Coordinates of C-alpha atoms and ligand atoms in Angstrom, one line a residue:
M1 CA 67.7 71.5 120.0
H2 CA 66.4 74.9 120.9
V3 CA 68.7 77.8 119.8
F4 CA 66.8 81.1 120.2
N5 CA 63.3 82.2 119.3
K6 CA 64.2 85.8 118.6
V7 CA 67.5 87.6 118.1
L8 CA 68.2 91.3 117.9
I9 CA 70.9 92.4 115.6
A10 CA 72.7 95.5 117.0
N11 CA 74.3 96.5 113.7
R12 CA 73.6 97.6 110.1
G13 CA 74.9 97.0 106.6
E14 CA 76.2 93.8 105.3
I15 CA 76.9 92.1 108.6
A16 CA 73.4 92.8 109.9
V17 CA 72.1 91.2 106.7
R18 CA 74.5 88.3 107.1
V19 CA 73.3 87.6 110.6
I20 CA 69.6 88.0 109.7
R21 CA 70.0 85.4 106.9
A22 CA 71.6 82.9 109.3
C23 CA 68.8 83.4 111.8
Q24 CA 66.1 82.9 109.1
E25 CA 67.7 79.6 108.1
L26 CA 67.5 78.4 111.7
G27 CA 63.9 79.6 112.2
I28 CA 64.8 82.4 114.5
A29 CA 62.8 85.6 114.4
T30 CA 64.9 88.7 113.7
V31 CA 64.8 92.2 115.2
A32 CA 66.6 95.0 113.4
V33 CA 67.5 98.4 114.8
Y34 CA 68.0 101.5 112.7
S35 CA 69.2 105.1 112.7
E36 CA 67.2 107.9 111.1
L37 CA 69.2 107.4 107.9
D38 CA 68.6 103.7 107.8
R39 CA 64.8 103.7 108.0
E40 CA 64.6 102.0 104.6
A41 CA 67.9 100.1 104.8
L42 CA 68.3 96.5 103.5
H43 CA 68.8 95.0 107.0
V44 CA 65.5 96.7 108.1
R45 CA 63.7 95.4 105.1
L46 CA 64.8 91.8 105.7
A47 CA 64.2 91.6 109.4
D48 CA 60.9 90.5 110.9
E49 CA 60.6 93.6 113.0
A50 CA 62.6 96.8 113.4
Y51 CA 63.0 99.6 116.0
A52 CA 64.1 103.1 115.5
L53 CA 67.1 104.2 117.6
G54 CA 66.9 107.8 116.5
G55 CA 69.9 109.8 115.5
Q56 CA 72.1 109.9 112.4
T57 CA 75.6 109.5 113.6
A58 CA 76.8 106.1 114.9
A59 CA 77.2 107.6 118.4
D60 CA 73.5 108.8 118.4
S61 CA 72.1 105.5 117.0
Y62 CA 74.0 102.2 116.9
L63 CA 76.1 103.2 119.9
N64 CA 73.1 104.4 121.9
T65 CA 73.0 101.8 124.6
D66 CA 69.7 103.0 126.2
A67 CA 67.9 103.0 122.8
I68 CA 69.2 99.5 122.0
V69 CA 68.2 98.2 125.5
D70 CA 64.8 99.7 124.9
A71 CA 64.5 97.8 121.6
I72 CA 65.5 94.6 123.3
E73 CA 62.8 95.0 125.9
R74 CA 60.1 96.0 123.5
S75 CA 60.8 93.2 121.1
G76 CA 61.4 90.5 123.7
A77 CA 64.6 89.3 122.0
E78 CA 66.4 86.6 124.0
A79 CA 69.8 87.3 122.5
V80 CA 71.8 90.1 120.8
H81 CA 74.3 89.6 117.9
P82 CA 76.6 92.7 117.8
G83 CA 78.1 92.0 114.4
Y84 CA 81.5 93.7 114.1
G85 CA 82.4 97.3 115.1
F86 CA 79.9 99.2 117.3
F87 CA 79.3 97.1 120.5
S88 CA 81.0 93.9 119.4
E89 CA 84.0 94.4 121.6
N90 CA 82.4 96.4 124.4
A91 CA 82.4 94.5 127.7
D92 CA 80.1 97.1 129.4
F93 CA 77.5 96.5 126.8
A94 CA 77.8 92.7 127.1
R95 CA 77.5 93.0 130.9
R96 CA 74.5 95.3 130.7
I97 CA 72.4 93.1 128.5
T98 CA 73.6 89.9 130.3
D99 CA 72.3 91.5 133.5
L100 CA 68.9 91.8 131.8
G101 CA 68.9 88.1 131.2
V102 CA 69.7 88.6 127.5
T103 CA 72.4 86.5 125.8
F104 CA 75.3 88.4 124.2
I105 CA 76.3 86.4 121.1
G106 CA 80.0 86.7 121.6
P107 CA 82.7 86.0 124.2
P108 CA 82.5 86.5 128.0
P109 CA 83.2 90.2 129.0
E110 CA 86.3 89.1 130.9
A111 CA 87.9 87.9 127.6
I112 CA 87.0 91.1 125.9
V113 CA 88.6 93.1 128.7
V114 CA 91.9 91.0 128.6
M115 CA 92.2 91.3 124.8
G116 CA 91.1 95.0 124.7
D117 CA 94.2 96.0 126.5
K118 CA 97.1 95.1 124.2
I119 CA 99.6 94.7 127.1
S120 CA 97.4 92.3 129.0
A121 CA 96.7 90.6 125.7
R122 CA 100.5 90.1 125.2
E123 CA 100.8 88.8 128.8
A124 CA 97.9 86.4 128.3
A125 CA 99.7 84.9 125.3
E126 CA 103.1 84.8 127.0
K127 CA 101.4 82.9 129.9
V128 CA 100.5 80.1 127.5
G129 CA 103.9 80.1 125.8
V130 CA 102.9 82.1 122.7
D131 CA 105.4 84.8 121.9
G132 CA 104.7 88.3 120.5
V133 CA 107.2 90.4 118.7
P134 CA 110.2 91.0 121.0
G135 CA 109.2 94.0 123.1
T136 CA 108.1 95.1 126.6
T137 CA 105.0 94.7 128.7
E138 CA 105.8 97.9 130.7
L139 CA 104.2 101.2 129.7
I140 CA 106.6 103.9 128.3
T141 CA 106.9 106.7 130.8
D142 CA 110.2 108.1 129.7
A143 CA 112.0 108.4 126.3
Q144 CA 115.0 106.8 127.9
Q145 CA 113.2 103.4 128.1
V146 CA 112.9 103.5 124.3
R147 CA 116.6 104.5 123.9
D148 CA 117.6 101.6 126.1
F149 CA 115.4 99.2 124.1
G150 CA 116.9 100.5 120.8
A151 CA 120.4 100.0 122.1
S152 CA 119.8 96.4 123.0
H153 CA 117.4 95.4 120.2
G154 CA 118.1 97.8 117.4
Y155 CA 115.8 99.9 115.2
P156 CA 113.1 100.3 113.9
I157 CA 110.9 100.2 117.0
A158 CA 107.0 100.3 117.0
I159 CA 105.4 102.5 119.7
K160 CA 101.9 101.3 120.2
A161 CA 98.8 102.4 122.0
A162 CA 98.0 100.0 124.9
Y163 CA 94.3 100.6 124.3
G164 CA 94.6 101.0 120.5
G165 CA 93.6 99.0 117.6
G166 CA 93.6 99.1 113.8
G167 CA 97.0 100.8 113.7
R168 CA 95.7 103.9 115.4
G169 CA 98.2 105.3 117.8
M170 CA 101.1 103.2 116.3
K171 CA 104.2 105.1 115.4
V172 CA 107.5 103.7 114.0
V173 CA 110.8 105.0 115.3
S174 CA 113.6 104.6 112.9
D175 CA 116.4 106.1 115.0
E176 CA 117.1 107.7 118.4
G177 CA 116.4 111.2 117.1
S178 CA 112.7 110.7 116.4
I179 CA 111.8 109.0 119.8
T180 CA 110.3 112.0 121.5
E181 CA 108.2 113.1 118.5
A182 CA 106.9 109.5 118.0
I183 CA 106.0 109.2 121.7
E184 CA 104.0 112.4 121.6
S185 CA 102.3 111.6 118.4
A186 CA 101.3 108.1 119.5
Q187 CA 100.0 109.5 122.8
R188 CA 98.1 112.3 121.0
E189 CA 96.4 109.9 118.6
S190 CA 95.7 107.4 121.3
L191 CA 94.1 110.0 123.5
A192 CA 91.9 111.4 120.7
Y193 CA 90.8 108.0 119.7
F194 CA 90.6 105.9 122.7
G195 CA 90.5 108.4 125.5
R196 CA 93.7 107.2 127.1
D197 CA 97.3 107.5 126.2
E198 CA 99.2 104.5 127.6
I199 CA 101.8 103.3 125.2
Y200 CA 104.4 100.4 124.9
M201 CA 106.9 99.2 122.4
E202 CA 108.0 96.3 120.2
R203 CA 110.7 95.6 117.6
Y204 CA 109.1 96.8 114.3
L205 CA 109.0 94.1 111.6
T206 CA 109.5 95.8 108.2
K207 CA 108.0 93.2 105.8
P208 CA 105.6 91.1 107.7
R209 CA 102.5 89.3 106.4
H210 CA 99.3 89.6 108.4
I211 CA 98.1 86.1 109.1
E212 CA 95.2 85.3 111.4
V213 CA 93.6 82.2 112.7
Q214 CA 89.9 81.7 113.1
V215 CA 89.0 80.0 116.4
L216 CA 85.7 78.7 117.7
A217 CA 85.1 77.7 121.3
D218 CA 82.0 76.4 123.1
T219 CA 80.9 76.7 126.8
H220 CA 82.0 73.0 127.4
G221 CA 85.7 73.6 127.1
N222 CA 86.0 72.6 123.4
C223 CA 88.0 74.9 121.1
V224 CA 89.1 74.4 117.5
Y225 CA 91.0 76.5 114.9
L226 CA 89.4 76.8 111.5
G227 CA 92.4 77.5 109.3
T228 CA 94.2 80.7 108.6
R229 CA 93.6 83.9 106.6
D230 CA 96.1 86.2 105.0
C231 CA 95.1 89.8 105.1
S232 CA 98.3 91.5 104.0
A233 CA 96.7 93.3 101.1
Q234 CA 95.6 96.5 102.9
R235 CA 96.2 100.2 103.0
R236 CA 96.2 102.3 106.1
H237 CA 95.0 99.3 108.1
Q238 CA 91.9 98.9 105.9
K239 CA 91.9 95.5 104.5
L240 CA 91.2 95.3 100.8
I241 CA 91.6 91.6 100.0
E242 CA 91.7 88.6 102.3
E243 CA 92.3 85.0 101.4
A244 CA 92.1 81.6 103.1
P245 CA 94.1 79.6 103.8
A246 CA 97.3 81.7 104.1
P247 CA 99.3 80.8 101.0
A248 CA 102.9 79.8 100.6
I249 CA 103.5 78.9 104.3
D250 CA 104.6 75.4 105.3
Q251 CA 101.8 73.2 106.7
D252 CA 103.8 72.6 109.9
I253 CA 104.0 76.3 110.5
L254 CA 100.2 76.8 109.8
T255 CA 99.5 73.9 112.3
A256 CA 101.7 75.6 114.9
M257 CA 99.9 78.9 114.4
G258 CA 96.5 77.1 114.8
E259 CA 97.6 75.4 118.0
A260 CA 99.1 78.7 119.3
A261 CA 95.7 80.4 118.6
V262 CA 93.8 77.7 120.5
A263 CA 96.2 78.0 123.4
V264 CA 95.6 81.8 123.6
A265 CA 91.8 81.3 123.3
K266 CA 91.8 78.7 126.0
G267 CA 94.1 80.7 128.2
C268 CA 91.5 83.5 128.4
D269 CA 88.5 81.1 128.7
Y270 CA 87.3 82.2 125.3
V271 CA 83.9 81.3 124.1
N272 CA 82.3 81.9 120.6
A273 CA 84.1 82.9 117.4
G274 CA 87.3 84.8 117.7
T275 CA 90.4 85.6 115.7
V276 CA 94.0 85.4 116.8
E277 CA 96.3 87.7 114.7
F278 CA 100.0 87.0 114.0
L279 CA 102.7 88.7 112.0
Y280 CA 104.7 86.3 109.8
E281 CA 108.1 87.1 108.5
D282 CA 110.9 84.8 107.3
G283 CA 109.3 81.6 108.5
A284 CA 108.6 82.9 112.0
F285 CA 105.3 84.0 113.4
F286 CA 104.6 86.4 116.3
Y287 CA 101.4 86.8 118.2
L288 CA 99.9 90.3 117.7
E289 CA 96.5 90.5 119.3
M290 CA 93.1 88.8 119.5
N291 CA 89.9 90.1 118.0
T292 CA 87.0 89.1 120.2
R293 CA 84.4 89.3 117.5
L294 CA 83.2 87.9 114.2
Q295 CA 85.3 89.5 111.5
V296 CA 84.5 91.1 108.2
E297 CA 86.5 88.4 106.4
H298 CA 84.8 85.4 108.1
P299 CA 83.2 84.2 104.9
A300 CA 86.6 83.2 103.4
T301 CA 86.9 80.7 106.3
E302 CA 83.4 79.5 105.7
L303 CA 84.1 78.7 102.0
I304 CA 87.2 76.6 102.9
T305 CA 85.7 74.8 105.9
G306 CA 82.1 74.4 104.8
L307 CA 81.0 75.8 108.2
D308 CA 78.5 78.6 108.7
L309 CA 80.2 80.7 111.4
V310 CA 77.2 82.7 112.3
E311 CA 75.2 79.5 112.8
Q312 CA 78.0 78.2 115.0
Q313 CA 78.0 81.5 117.0
L314 CA 74.3 81.1 117.6
R315 CA 74.6 77.5 118.7
V316 CA 77.5 78.1 121.0
A317 CA 75.8 81.1 122.6
A318 CA 72.7 78.9 123.2
G319 CA 75.0 76.5 125.1
E320 CA 75.3 73.7 122.5
P321 CA 78.6 71.9 122.4
L322 CA 80.6 72.0 119.1
G323 CA 79.4 69.1 117.1
F324 CA 82.9 68.3 115.8
D325 CA 86.5 68.3 116.9
Q326 CA 89.8 69.4 115.4
A327 CA 90.3 66.2 113.4
D328 CA 87.0 66.8 111.7
V329 CA 88.0 70.3 110.4
E330 CA 89.1 69.9 106.8
I331 CA 90.5 72.7 104.6
R332 CA 89.3 72.4 101.1
G333 CA 90.5 74.6 98.2
H334 CA 91.1 78.3 98.4
A335 CA 88.9 81.4 99.0
I336 CA 89.4 85.1 98.2
E337 CA 87.4 87.9 99.7
I338 CA 87.2 91.3 98.1
R339 CA 85.9 94.2 100.1
I340 CA 83.8 96.5 97.9
N341 CA 84.0 99.9 99.5
A342 CA 82.4 103.1 98.2
E343 CA 85.7 104.8 97.7
D344 CA 87.5 106.1 94.6
P345 CA 91.0 104.6 94.5
A346 CA 92.0 108.0 93.0
G347 CA 95.6 107.1 92.3
G348 CA 96.0 105.6 95.8
A349 CA 94.2 108.3 97.8
F350 CA 91.0 106.2 98.4
L351 CA 88.5 109.0 98.7
P352 CA 85.1 108.3 100.2
S353 CA 82.4 108.3 97.6
P354 CA 79.0 108.4 99.4
G355 CA 75.8 108.6 97.3
I356 CA 73.0 106.6 95.8
I357 CA 73.9 103.2 94.2
T358 CA 72.1 103.7 90.9
K359 CA 73.0 100.3 89.6
L360 CA 74.1 97.1 91.4
D361 CA 74.4 93.9 89.4
P362 CA 76.1 91.2 91.4
P363 CA 78.2 88.6 89.7
D364 CA 77.2 84.9 89.7
G365 CA 78.4 81.5 88.7
Y366 CA 80.3 78.7 90.2
G367 CA 82.1 79.5 93.5
V368 CA 80.8 83.0 93.7
R369 CA 79.1 84.6 96.8
F370 CA 78.1 88.2 97.2
D371 CA 77.3 89.5 100.7
A372 CA 76.0 93.0 100.3
G373 CA 74.5 95.5 102.8
Y374 CA 72.7 97.4 100.1
A375 CA 70.5 96.9 97.0
E376 CA 70.2 99.1 93.9
G377 CA 68.7 102.4 94.8
D378 CA 70.1 102.4 98.4
E379 CA 72.3 105.2 99.7
I380 CA 75.8 105.0 101.1
S381 CA 76.0 107.6 103.9
Q382 CA 79.1 109.4 104.8
F383 CA 78.2 108.8 108.5
Y384 CA 79.0 105.1 108.4
D385 CA 81.5 102.6 107.2
N386 CA 81.3 102.6 103.4
L387 CA 81.6 98.9 102.8
I388 CA 79.0 98.2 100.1
G389 CA 79.5 94.4 100.3
K390 CA 81.9 91.6 99.9
L391 CA 82.6 89.3 97.0
I392 CA 83.8 85.9 98.2
V393 CA 85.1 83.4 95.7
W394 CA 86.0 79.8 96.1
G395 CA 88.3 77.8 93.8
K396 CA 90.0 74.4 94.0
D397 CA 93.3 76.1 94.4
R398 CA 94.6 79.7 94.7
E399 CA 95.1 80.3 91.0
T400 CA 91.7 79.1 90.2
A401 CA 90.2 81.3 92.9
R402 CA 92.2 84.3 91.7
R403 CA 91.1 84.0 88.1
R404 CA 87.5 83.4 89.2
T405 CA 87.6 86.5 91.4
L406 CA 88.9 88.6 88.5
R407 CA 86.1 87.2 86.3
A408 CA 83.5 87.9 88.9
L409 CA 84.8 91.5 89.6
R410 CA 84.6 92.2 85.9
E411 CA 81.0 91.0 85.9
L412 CA 80.0 93.1 88.9
R413 CA 78.5 96.4 88.1
V414 CA 78.2 99.2 90.6
E415 CA 77.2 102.7 89.5
G416 CA 76.4 105.9 91.2
V417 CA 79.3 105.7 93.7
A418 CA 82.9 105.0 93.0
T419 CA 84.3 101.7 94.3
T420 CA 87.5 100.1 95.2
I421 CA 87.0 97.5 92.4
P422 CA 89.7 99.0 90.1
A423 CA 92.3 98.8 92.9
D424 CA 91.2 95.2 93.7
I425 CA 91.8 94.2 90.1
A426 CA 95.2 95.8 90.1
I427 CA 96.2 93.8 93.2
L428 CA 94.9 90.5 91.9
E429 CA 96.7 91.0 88.6
H430 CA 100.0 92.0 90.1
P431 CA 102.9 89.5 89.8
D432 CA 103.9 90.1 93.4
F433 CA 100.4 89.1 94.6
V434 CA 100.3 86.1 92.3
A435 CA 103.7 85.0 93.7
V436 CA 102.7 85.8 97.3
E437 CA 105.6 88.3 97.6
H438 CA 103.5 91.0 99.1
S439 CA 103.4 92.1 102.7
T440 CA 101.4 94.5 104.9
K441 CA 103.3 97.5 103.4
W442 CA 103.0 96.4 99.8
V443 CA 99.8 98.2 98.7
E444 CA 101.1 101.5 100.0
E445 CA 104.8 101.2 99.1
V446 CA 105.0 99.0 96.0
L447 CA 101.7 98.8 94.2
D448 CA 101.4 101.6 91.6
L449 CA 97.9 102.9 91.7
S450 CA 98.7 106.2 90.0
E451 CA 96.6 105.2 86.9
V452 CA 93.9 103.6 88.9
S453 CA 90.7 105.6 89.5
A454 CA 87.0 105.1 89.4
P455 CA 85.5 105.3 85.9
A456 CA 83.8 108.6 85.1
P457 CA 80.2 108.6 86.4
T458 CA 77.8 107.3 83.8
G459 CA 75.0 109.4 85.0
G460 CA 72.5 106.6 85.6
A461 CA 69.2 106.0 83.8
D462 CA 68.4 109.6 83.2
A463 CA 71.5 110.1 81.2
Q464 CA 70.0 108.1 78.4
D465 CA 67.3 110.7 77.8
E466 CA 69.8 113.6 77.8
P467 CA 70.5 115.3 74.5
K468 CA 73.8 114.1 73.0
V469 CA 76.2 116.0 70.8
R470 CA 78.9 114.8 68.4
R471 CA 82.5 115.5 69.3
D472 CA 85.4 114.6 66.9
M473 CA 88.8 114.2 68.3
A474 CA 92.2 112.6 67.8
V475 CA 93.4 109.8 70.1
E476 CA 96.7 107.9 70.1
V477 CA 96.7 104.2 70.8
N478 CA 100.0 102.4 71.0
G479 CA 101.6 105.3 69.1
K480 CA 99.1 105.2 66.4
R481 CA 96.8 108.1 65.8
F482 CA 93.0 107.5 65.3
S483 CA 90.3 110.0 64.6
V484 CA 87.2 109.2 66.6
S485 CA 83.7 110.5 66.9
M486 CA 81.8 110.4 70.2
W487 CA 78.2 111.1 71.0
V488 CA 78.2 112.5 74.5
P489 CA 75.8 114.3 76.8
E490 CA 76.0 118.1 76.4
Q491 CA 77.3 118.7 79.9
V492 CA 80.1 116.2 79.5
A493 CA 81.1 117.7 76.1
S494 CA 81.9 121.0 77.7
V495 CA 84.4 119.5 80.2
A496 CA 88.0 119.3 79.2
V497 CA 89.0 115.8 78.0
G498 CA 92.3 114.2 78.3
D499 CA 93.9 115.1 81.6
G500 CA 93.4 111.6 82.9
G501 CA 91.3 112.8 85.8
R502 CA 94.2 114.5 87.4
S503 CA 92.6 117.9 87.8
R504 CA 89.7 116.4 89.7
R505 CA 92.0 114.4 92.0
A506 CA 94.2 117.4 92.8
R507 CA 91.2 119.4 93.7
R508 CA 89.7 116.8 96.0
S509 CA 92.8 115.8 97.8
G510 CA 93.7 119.4 98.6
G511 CA 93.7 120.4 102.3
G512 CA 90.9 122.9 102.6
G513 CA 88.8 125.3 100.7
S514 CA 85.9 124.4 98.5
G515 CA 87.7 124.3 95.2
G516 CA 87.5 127.8 93.7
A517 CA 89.1 131.0 94.9
A518 CA 90.4 131.1 98.5
S519 CA 87.5 132.1 100.8
G520 CA 89.3 132.0 104.1
E521 CA 86.7 129.5 105.3
V522 CA 89.0 126.5 105.8
T523 CA 87.1 123.2 105.5
V524 CA 88.0 119.6 106.1
P525 CA 87.7 117.4 103.0
M526 CA 86.3 114.4 104.9
Q527 CA 84.8 113.2 108.1
G528 CA 87.3 112.7 111.0
T529 CA 88.6 113.8 114.4
I530 CA 90.5 117.0 115.2
L531 CA 93.8 115.9 116.7
K532 CA 95.4 119.3 117.1
V533 CA 94.6 122.9 116.6
L534 CA 97.6 124.9 115.8
V535 CA 96.2 128.4 115.6
E536 CA 94.2 130.8 117.7
A537 CA 92.1 133.9 116.9
G538 CA 94.4 136.8 116.1
D539 CA 97.2 134.7 114.7
T540 CA 98.7 135.7 111.4
V541 CA 98.9 132.8 108.8
S542 CA 100.1 132.4 105.3
A543 CA 98.4 130.2 102.6
G544 CA 99.7 126.7 103.1
D545 CA 100.3 126.9 106.8
T546 CA 98.8 124.0 108.8
V547 CA 95.9 125.3 110.9
V548 CA 94.6 122.0 112.3
V549 CA 95.5 118.3 112.2
L550 CA 92.7 116.0 111.2
E551 CA 92.7 112.3 111.8
A552 CA 90.7 110.8 109.0
M553 CA 90.9 107.5 107.2
K554 CA 93.4 106.5 109.9
M555 CA 95.9 109.2 108.8
E556 CA 97.0 112.5 110.2
N557 CA 96.1 115.1 107.6
N558 CA 97.4 118.6 107.8
I559 CA 94.6 121.1 107.0
E560 CA 96.1 124.2 105.5
A561 CA 95.2 127.9 105.4
D562 CA 93.9 128.7 101.9
K563 CA 95.0 132.3 102.0
D564 CA 97.2 134.8 103.8
G565 CA 95.5 136.7 106.7
T566 CA 94.5 136.7 110.3
I567 CA 92.6 134.0 112.1
A568 CA 89.2 135.5 112.8
K569 CA 87.6 132.4 114.2
V570 CA 88.5 128.9 115.4
K571 CA 85.5 126.7 115.2
V572 CA 86.8 123.4 116.5
A573 CA 88.7 122.0 119.5
E574 CA 91.0 119.0 119.9
G575 CA 89.0 115.9 120.0
D576 CA 86.0 117.2 118.1
S577 CA 84.4 115.1 115.4
V578 CA 83.9 116.9 112.1
G579 CA 82.1 116.0 108.9
G580 CA 83.3 116.5 105.3
G581 CA 82.9 120.2 104.4
D582 CA 82.8 121.5 107.9
V583 CA 84.5 124.9 108.4
V584 CA 87.3 124.6 111.0
V585 CA 88.8 128.1 110.9
V586 CA 88.0 131.4 109.3
I587 CA 90.8 133.6 107.9
E588 CA 90.2 137.3 107.3
Ligands
LIG1 C1 103.4 95.7 114.0 C2 104.0 95.7 112.7 C3 105.4 95.5 112.7 N1 106.0 95.2 113.8 N2 104.1 95.4 115.1 C4 99.3 97.5 112.7 C5 97.9 97.4 113.3 C6 98.1 96.7 114.6 N3 97.1 95.7 114.7 C7 99.4 96.1 114.6 N4 100.1 96.6 113.4 C8 101.4 96.3 113.1 N5 102.1 96.0 114.2 C9 105.4 95.2 115.0 N6 106.1 94.9 116.1 C10 103.3 96.1 111.6 C11 101.9 96.4 111.8 C12 101.2 96.7 110.6 C13 100.2 95.9 110.2 C14 99.8 94.7 110.8 C15 98.8 94.0 110.4 C16 98.1 94.4 109.2 C17 98.5 95.5 108.5 C18 99.6 96.2 109.0 C19 99.9 97.4 108.3 C20 101.0 98.1 108.7 C21 101.6 97.8 109.9

């Protein structure tokens, strides 16, 4: 059967590579698009043809609709795969290309719209008898509504952005006294991120697991669920590890979740691959939302079902009926996916670590898959998501998969950028994770990452040629003293040894300044959005006063004055995007 002749992949990195590979296996010609920074990127190298979008930032490139439409027209692609992020859940984009006669490889725009608004998404589930966490489907217009809800349902309460996602705009209210502040903060964050500030509320579950169900629907009314995934190991709404199926949950509950997910999908006339999210606590599950796209963690499902989800997406989008039904879906063994991000765990701070990947040796062996968006020599830019790739491991059972994942992670070599690998190892080895006693709060609140940081840079190939000097020192191992001699590069020898990396961490996690003496030029440490500007020219400030609030890495960060003085210049406004190192205010 004819699928497509040519598909344009409106994305970059590992997901673009993933989709290109699936197309190649089906004999479909591939079209890549790229920003100025991605001219030589792996997805561009692998595709049959590629079109420049111009621009560096996502907004100027992968989110430039006109440039993408131009590439579609020039290439003659019949269909567009949006990957995840970017245009994947953008109904306007789906409509625009559909109007051109081009197939959007994803759900109908109507389903994206229903699920994009969290309140209508809740209503869509309620309509088919699937319950969310107890809450309201009315917007909050008055703090009194929250007080009334608290009086009848108790605390804590979650205030959520109606048009939010990924935890942005969500605030937890633990008592009556903090309602007003939480409402304002949720509205502010929601407005800065999503351009609208509607909010609603739910009971806040304190120790839930995040369980999601993969669904797949065709245009002929068939819809199946493809097992569950547990994505509870995350920090600040960034998943670190996902596994499939969700462990330590009774089969009848997993089946009920699967059936609930299919009911929700059918209820919104869903087509293509989608994910229905639930919170699970004390044997009960609650519908949370539906993601109307292929997800980062889809390979975990592929390894336990034997299905190629991108192939299925392409077939369904071309109008083919599913070639199987629910009874044919078999879950076999266990899969664990590790996201390898270019971030230094830095004791729990997870600091972005852009740069050139000077070495990349993927692991291999039985049950090991490595989906990367980069090869050795490629650069991770601060302008995009810093996911280098994903390690996905299969085992006959969870413990086999866990041990195999640890083995593979120790085999994997990434140099030139720091990675999340040390944190992943700490999670996989922790008795709570082994016993499935973790929840969505566990990485942030229980796991101790204080000793977990990226190894010191090795300096790459050039380091080998550098002159080395001998250094003798004393070290203590398990209370026993040893004298050791080390041959180290000259520069390294001049750096203080033995503070466990703490001085570097402290410097990098500081609010502003560029490290040395206070310059009065207050900078932001990383890329983000200005949520609030607290000063204006002429104001007097003291060192340590918050001058702006930066939303970065899904957290509100207070950026502080680095010296006493008067504000000479305010260089940003609320809602502005800033890059790491940008000056936000100048103090004289
Ligand atoms: C919740 C919750 C507890 N109770 N809702 C965060 C992201 C957004 N998709 C929904 N989120 C949550 N909603 C109620 N009523 C806890 C979370 C939550 C969470 C959910 C899934 C995965 C990770 C999470 C981490 C923190 C909080």
